[in-house]
mmCIF file with all atom_site columns, C-alpha atoms in Angstrom:
data_model
loop_
_atom_site.group_PDB
_atom_site.id
_atom_site.type_symbol
_atom_site.label_atom_id
_atom_site.label_alt_id
_atom_site.label_comp_id
_atom_site.label_asym_id
_atom_site.label_entity_id
_atom_site.label_seq_id
_atom_site.pdbx_PDB_ins_code
_atom_site.Cartn_x
_atom_site.Cartn_y
_atom_site.Cartn_z
_atom_site.occupancy
_atom_site.B_iso_or_equiv
_atom_site.pdbx_formal_charge
_atom_site.auth_seq_id
_atom_site.auth_comp_id
_atom_site.auth_asym_id
_atom_site.auth_atom_id
_atom_site.pdbx_PDB_model_num
ATOM 1   C CA . MET P 1 1   ? 26.304  21.632  -11.509 1.00 0.00 ? 1   MET P CA 1
ATOM 2   C CA . ASP P 1 2   ? 24.018  23.330  -9.212  1.00 0.00 ? 2   ASP P CA 1
ATOM 3   C CA . ALA P 1 3   ? 24.586  22.956  -5.282  1.00 0.00 ? 3   ALA P CA 1
ATOM 4   C CA . ASN P 1 4   ? 20.929  22.472  -4.738  1.00 0.00 ? 4   ASN P CA 1
ATOM 5   C CA . GLN P 1 5   ? 20.633  19.427  -7.179  1.00 0.00 ? 5   GLN P CA 1
ATOM 6   C CA . PRO P 1 6   ? 20.509  16.833  -4.334  1.00 0.00 ? 6   PRO P CA 1
ATOM 7   C CA . ASN P 1 7   ? 17.919  18.742  -2.268  1.00 0.00 ? 7   ASN P CA 1
ATOM 8   C CA . LEU P 1 8   ? 15.841  19.058  -5.630  1.00 0.00 ? 8   LEU P CA 1
ATOM 9   C CA . GLU P 1 9   ? 16.150  15.346  -6.224  1.00 0.00 ? 9   GLU P CA 1
ATOM 10  C CA . ARG P 1 10  ? 15.066  14.533  -2.792  1.00 0.00 ? 10  ARG P CA 1
ATOM 11  C CA . GLU P 1 11  ? 12.162  16.806  -2.861  1.00 0.00 ? 11  GLU P CA 1
ATOM 12  C CA . ARG P 1 12  ? 11.216  15.313  -5.945  1.00 0.00 ? 12  ARG P CA 1
ATOM 13  C CA . GLU P 1 13  ? 11.333  11.616  -4.659  1.00 0.00 ? 13  GLU P CA 1
ATOM 14  C CA . LYS P 1 14  ? 9.089   12.719  -1.510  1.00 0.00 ? 14  LYS P CA 1
ATOM 15  C CA . LEU P 1 15  ? 6.592   14.164  -3.929  1.00 0.00 ? 15  LEU P CA 1
ATOM 16  C CA . PHE P 1 16  ? 6.382   10.730  -5.760  1.00 0.00 ? 16  PHE P CA 1
ATOM 17  C CA . ILE P 1 17  ? 6.206   8.669   -2.336  1.00 0.00 ? 17  ILE P CA 1
ATOM 18  C CA . VAL P 1 18  ? 3.340   11.016  -1.085  1.00 0.00 ? 18  VAL P CA 1
ATOM 19  C CA . ALA P 1 19  ? 1.456   10.506  -4.623  1.00 0.00 ? 19  ALA P CA 1
ATOM 20  C CA . ARG P 1 20  ? 2.107   6.746   -4.496  1.00 0.00 ? 20  ARG P CA 1
ATOM 21  C CA . HIS P 1 21  ? 0.543   6.618   -1.114  1.00 0.00 ? 21  HIS P CA 1
ATOM 22  C CA . GLY P 1 22  ? -2.509  8.922   -2.169  1.00 0.00 ? 22  GLY P CA 1
ATOM 23  C CA . VAL P 1 23  ? -3.153  6.504   -4.971  1.00 0.00 ? 23  VAL P CA 1
ATOM 24  C CA . PHE P 1 24  ? -2.819  3.375   -2.829  1.00 0.00 ? 24  PHE P CA 1
ATOM 25  C CA . PHE P 1 25  ? -5.300  4.742   -0.159  1.00 0.00 ? 25  PHE P CA 1
ATOM 26  C CA . LEU P 1 26  ? -7.777  5.836   -2.871  1.00 0.00 ? 26  LEU P CA 1
ATOM 27  C CA . LEU P 1 27  ? -7.543  2.367   -4.220  1.00 0.00 ? 27  LEU P CA 1
ATOM 28  C CA . VAL P 1 28  ? -8.032  0.776   -0.889  1.00 0.00 ? 28  VAL P CA 1
ATOM 29  C CA . ASP P 1 29  ? -10.892 3.155   0.018   1.00 0.00 ? 29  ASP P CA 1
ATOM 30  C CA . THR P 1 30  ? -12.627 2.606   -3.174  1.00 0.00 ? 30  THR P CA 1
ATOM 31  C CA . MET P 1 31  ? -12.408 -1.125  -3.049  1.00 0.00 ? 31  MET P CA 1
ATOM 32  C CA . ASN P 1 32  ? -13.704 -1.329  0.637   1.00 0.00 ? 32  ASN P CA 1
ATOM 33  C CA . LYS P 1 33  ? -16.495 0.782   -0.155  1.00 0.00 ? 33  LYS P CA 1
ATOM 34  C CA . GLN P 1 34  ? -17.298 -1.491  -3.208  1.00 0.00 ? 34  GLN P CA 1
ATOM 35  C CA . ILE P 1 35  ? -17.375 -4.472  -0.732  1.00 0.00 ? 35  ILE P CA 1
ATOM 36  C CA . GLN P 1 36  ? -19.583 -2.708  1.564   1.00 0.00 ? 36  GLN P CA 1
ATOM 37  C CA . VAL P 1 37  ? -21.988 -1.716  -1.106  1.00 0.00 ? 37  VAL P CA 1
ATOM 38  C CA . LYS P 1 38  ? -22.165 -5.212  -2.513  1.00 0.00 ? 38  LYS P CA 1
ATOM 39  C CA . TYR P 1 39  ? -22.631 -7.133  0.678   1.00 0.00 ? 39  TYR P CA 1
ATOM 40  C CA . GLN P 1 40  ? -24.872 -4.868  2.460   1.00 0.00 ? 40  GLN P CA 1
ATOM 41  C CA . SER P 1 41  ? -27.934 -6.888  1.937   1.00 0.00 ? 41  SER P CA 1
ATOM 42  C CA . THR P 1 42  ? -26.024 -10.111 3.017   1.00 0.00 ? 42  THR P CA 1
ATOM 43  C CA . PRO P 1 43  ? -26.294 -11.468 6.480   1.00 0.00 ? 43  PRO P CA 1
ATOM 44  C CA . SER P 1 44  ? -22.351 -12.191 6.609   1.00 0.00 ? 44  SER P CA 1
ATOM 45  C CA . SER P 1 45  ? -19.424 -9.897  5.607   1.00 0.00 ? 45  SER P CA 1
ATOM 46  C CA . PRO P 1 46  ? -16.650 -11.493 3.400   1.00 0.00 ? 46  PRO P CA 1
ATOM 47  C CA . TYR P 1 47  ? -14.200 -10.564 6.023   1.00 0.00 ? 47  TYR P CA 1
ATOM 48  C CA . ASP P 1 48  ? -16.053 -13.195 8.333   1.00 0.00 ? 48  ASP P CA 1
ATOM 49  C CA . THR P 1 49  ? -16.514 -15.708 5.530   1.00 0.00 ? 49  THR P CA 1
ATOM 50  C CA . GLN P 1 50  ? -12.897 -15.650 3.918   1.00 0.00 ? 50  GLN P CA 1
ATOM 51  C CA . ARG P 1 51  ? -10.881 -15.413 7.021   1.00 0.00 ? 51  ARG P CA 1
ATOM 52  C CA . MET P 1 52  ? -7.780  -16.407 5.125   1.00 0.00 ? 52  MET P CA 1
ATOM 53  C CA . VAL P 1 53  ? -7.802  -13.691 2.763   1.00 0.00 ? 53  VAL P CA 1
ATOM 54  C CA . THR P 1 54  ? -8.703  -11.360 5.224   1.00 0.00 ? 54  THR P CA 1
ATOM 55  C CA . SER P 1 55  ? -5.673  -12.229 7.306   1.00 0.00 ? 55  SER P CA 1
ATOM 56  C CA . ALA P 1 56  ? -3.174  -11.982 4.504   1.00 0.00 ? 56  ALA P CA 1
ATOM 57  C CA . PHE P 1 57  ? -4.636  -8.813  3.552   1.00 0.00 ? 57  PHE P CA 1
ATOM 58  C CA . LEU P 1 58  ? -4.138  -7.247  6.973   1.00 0.00 ? 58  LEU P CA 1
ATOM 59  C CA . VAL P 1 59  ? -0.524  -8.841  6.985   1.00 0.00 ? 59  VAL P CA 1
ATOM 60  C CA . ALA P 1 60  ? 0.031   -7.318  3.506   1.00 0.00 ? 60  ALA P CA 1
ATOM 61  C CA . LEU P 1 61  ? -1.309  -3.932  4.879   1.00 0.00 ? 61  LEU P CA 1
ATOM 62  C CA . PHE P 1 62  ? 0.891   -4.241  7.737   1.00 0.00 ? 62  PHE P CA 1
ATOM 63  C CA . VAL P 1 63  ? 4.056   -4.799  5.664   1.00 0.00 ? 63  VAL P CA 1
ATOM 64  C CA . TYR P 1 64  ? 3.216   -1.932  3.692   1.00 0.00 ? 64  TYR P CA 1
ATOM 65  C CA . ALA P 1 65  ? 2.665   0.507   6.701   1.00 0.00 ? 65  ALA P CA 1
ATOM 66  C CA . THR P 1 66  ? 6.017   -0.830  8.190   1.00 0.00 ? 66  THR P CA 1
ATOM 67  C CA . ALA P 1 67  ? 7.789   -0.368  4.975   1.00 0.00 ? 67  ALA P CA 1
ATOM 68  C CA . SER P 1 68  ? 6.586   3.142   4.455   1.00 0.00 ? 68  SER P CA 1
ATOM 69  C CA . LEU P 1 69  ? 7.612   4.225   7.961   1.00 0.00 ? 69  LEU P CA 1
ATOM 70  C CA . ALA P 1 70  ? 11.140  2.519   7.180   1.00 0.00 ? 70  ALA P CA 1
ATOM 71  C CA . GLU P 1 71  ? 11.092  4.495   3.972   1.00 0.00 ? 71  GLU P CA 1
ATOM 72  C CA . VAL P 1 72  ? 10.727  7.884   5.452   1.00 0.00 ? 72  VAL P CA 1
ATOM 73  C CA . THR P 1 73  ? 13.601  7.080   8.451   1.00 0.00 ? 73  THR P CA 1
ATOM 74  C CA . PRO P 1 74  ? 16.559  9.177   7.823   1.00 0.00 ? 74  PRO P CA 1
ATOM 75  C CA . ARG P 1 75  ? 18.737  6.372   8.488   1.00 0.00 ? 75  ARG P CA 1
ATOM 76  C CA . VAL P 1 76  ? 17.048  4.237   5.929   1.00 0.00 ? 76  VAL P CA 1
ATOM 77  C CA . GLN P 1 77  ? 17.178  6.984   3.544   1.00 0.00 ? 77  GLN P CA 1
ATOM 78  C CA . GLU P 1 78  ? 20.887  7.195   3.611   1.00 0.00 ? 78  GLU P CA 1
ATOM 79  C CA . SER P 1 79  ? 21.574  3.483   3.434   1.00 0.00 ? 79  SER P CA 1
ATOM 80  C CA . VAL P 1 80  ? 21.668  0.967   0.449   1.00 0.00 ? 80  VAL P CA 1
ATOM 81  C CA . TYR P 1 81  ? 18.596  -0.627  1.592   1.00 0.00 ? 81  TYR P CA 1
ATOM 82  C CA . LEU P 1 82  ? 16.277  2.457   0.525   1.00 0.00 ? 82  LEU P CA 1
ATOM 83  C CA . ARG P 1 83  ? 15.461  0.760   -2.689  1.00 0.00 ? 83  ARG P CA 1
ATOM 84  C CA . LEU P 1 84  ? 14.760  -2.638  -1.108  1.00 0.00 ? 84  LEU P CA 1
ATOM 85  C CA . VAL P 1 85  ? 12.452  -0.884  1.432   1.00 0.00 ? 85  VAL P CA 1
ATOM 86  C CA . GLY P 1 86  ? 10.664  1.098   -1.645  1.00 0.00 ? 86  GLY P CA 1
ATOM 87  C CA . ASN P 1 87  ? 10.266  -1.934  -3.550  1.00 0.00 ? 87  ASN P CA 1
ATOM 88  C CA . THR P 1 88  ? 8.956   -3.946  -0.667  1.00 0.00 ? 88  THR P CA 1
ATOM 89  C CA . ARG P 1 89  ? 6.249   -1.102  0.006   1.00 0.00 ? 89  ARG P CA 1
ATOM 90  C CA . LEU P 1 90  ? 5.044   -1.385  -3.825  1.00 0.00 ? 90  LEU P CA 1
ATOM 91  C CA . PHE P 1 91  ? 4.750   -5.098  -3.680  1.00 0.00 ? 91  PHE P CA 1
ATOM 92  C CA . ALA P 1 92  ? 2.840   -5.130  -0.478  1.00 0.00 ? 92  ALA P CA 1
ATOM 93  C CA . GLY P 1 93  ? 0.606   -2.385  -1.815  1.00 0.00 ? 93  GLY P CA 1
ATOM 94  C CA . ALA P 1 94  ? 0.002   -4.503  -4.948  1.00 0.00 ? 94  ALA P CA 1
ATOM 95  C CA . ILE P 1 95  ? -0.690  -7.635  -2.962  1.00 0.00 ? 95  ILE P CA 1
ATOM 96  C CA . THR P 1 96  ? -2.983  -5.671  -0.420  1.00 0.00 ? 96  THR P CA 1
ATOM 97  C CA . ALA P 1 97  ? -5.150  -4.650  -3.513  1.00 0.00 ? 97  ALA P CA 1
ATOM 98  C CA . VAL P 1 98  ? -5.345  -7.986  -5.114  1.00 0.00 ? 98  VAL P CA 1
ATOM 99  C CA . PHE P 1 99  ? -6.689  -9.546  -1.672  1.00 0.00 ? 99  PHE P CA 1
ATOM 100 C CA . LEU P 1 100 ? -9.291  -6.663  -1.639  1.00 0.00 ? 100 LEU P CA 1
ATOM 101 C CA . LEU P 1 101 ? -10.272 -7.788  -5.098  1.00 0.00 ? 101 LEU P CA 1
ATOM 102 C CA . VAL P 1 102 ? -10.373 -11.337 -4.004  1.00 0.00 ? 102 VAL P CA 1
ATOM 103 C CA . LEU P 1 103 ? -12.968 -10.361 -1.297  1.00 0.00 ? 103 LEU P CA 1
ATOM 104 C CA . LEU P 1 104 ? -14.834 -8.312  -3.870  1.00 0.00 ? 104 LEU P CA 1
ATOM 105 C CA . ILE P 1 105 ? -14.899 -11.079 -6.737  1.00 0.00 ? 105 ILE P CA 1
ATOM 106 C CA . PRO P 1 106 ? -14.955 -14.228 -4.887  1.00 0.00 ? 106 PRO P CA 1
ATOM 107 C CA . ALA P 1 107 ? -14.655 -16.330 -7.909  1.00 0.00 ? 107 ALA P CA 1
ATOM 108 C CA . TRP P 1 108 ? -10.837 -15.160 -8.070  1.00 0.00 ? 108 TRP P CA 1
ATOM 109 C CA . GLY P 1 109 ? -10.191 -16.804 -4.656  1.00 0.00 ? 109 GLY P CA 1
#
């Protein structure tokens, strides 16, 4: 077995995390721009009219950001909670996207 195997695994996992963040931010940015385009001719913003969805979106985004920071903390990377933190981040990212879809397509909310 190669002595560099653990380092290669760690580097590969970091690349996967970076790719997931990139996909998440691309998705959130695209949906946010779609919301802006869809509601540019209306007098009120969906962020103002659907305050509960907007609040839930912000909470999910905060959980995503917190879990993302926790995931790269060296202490967490060496603990058994790394998988839990990673799954929490993925779940919060999915919920964030769902809340943006609810803002984009109000019939779903």
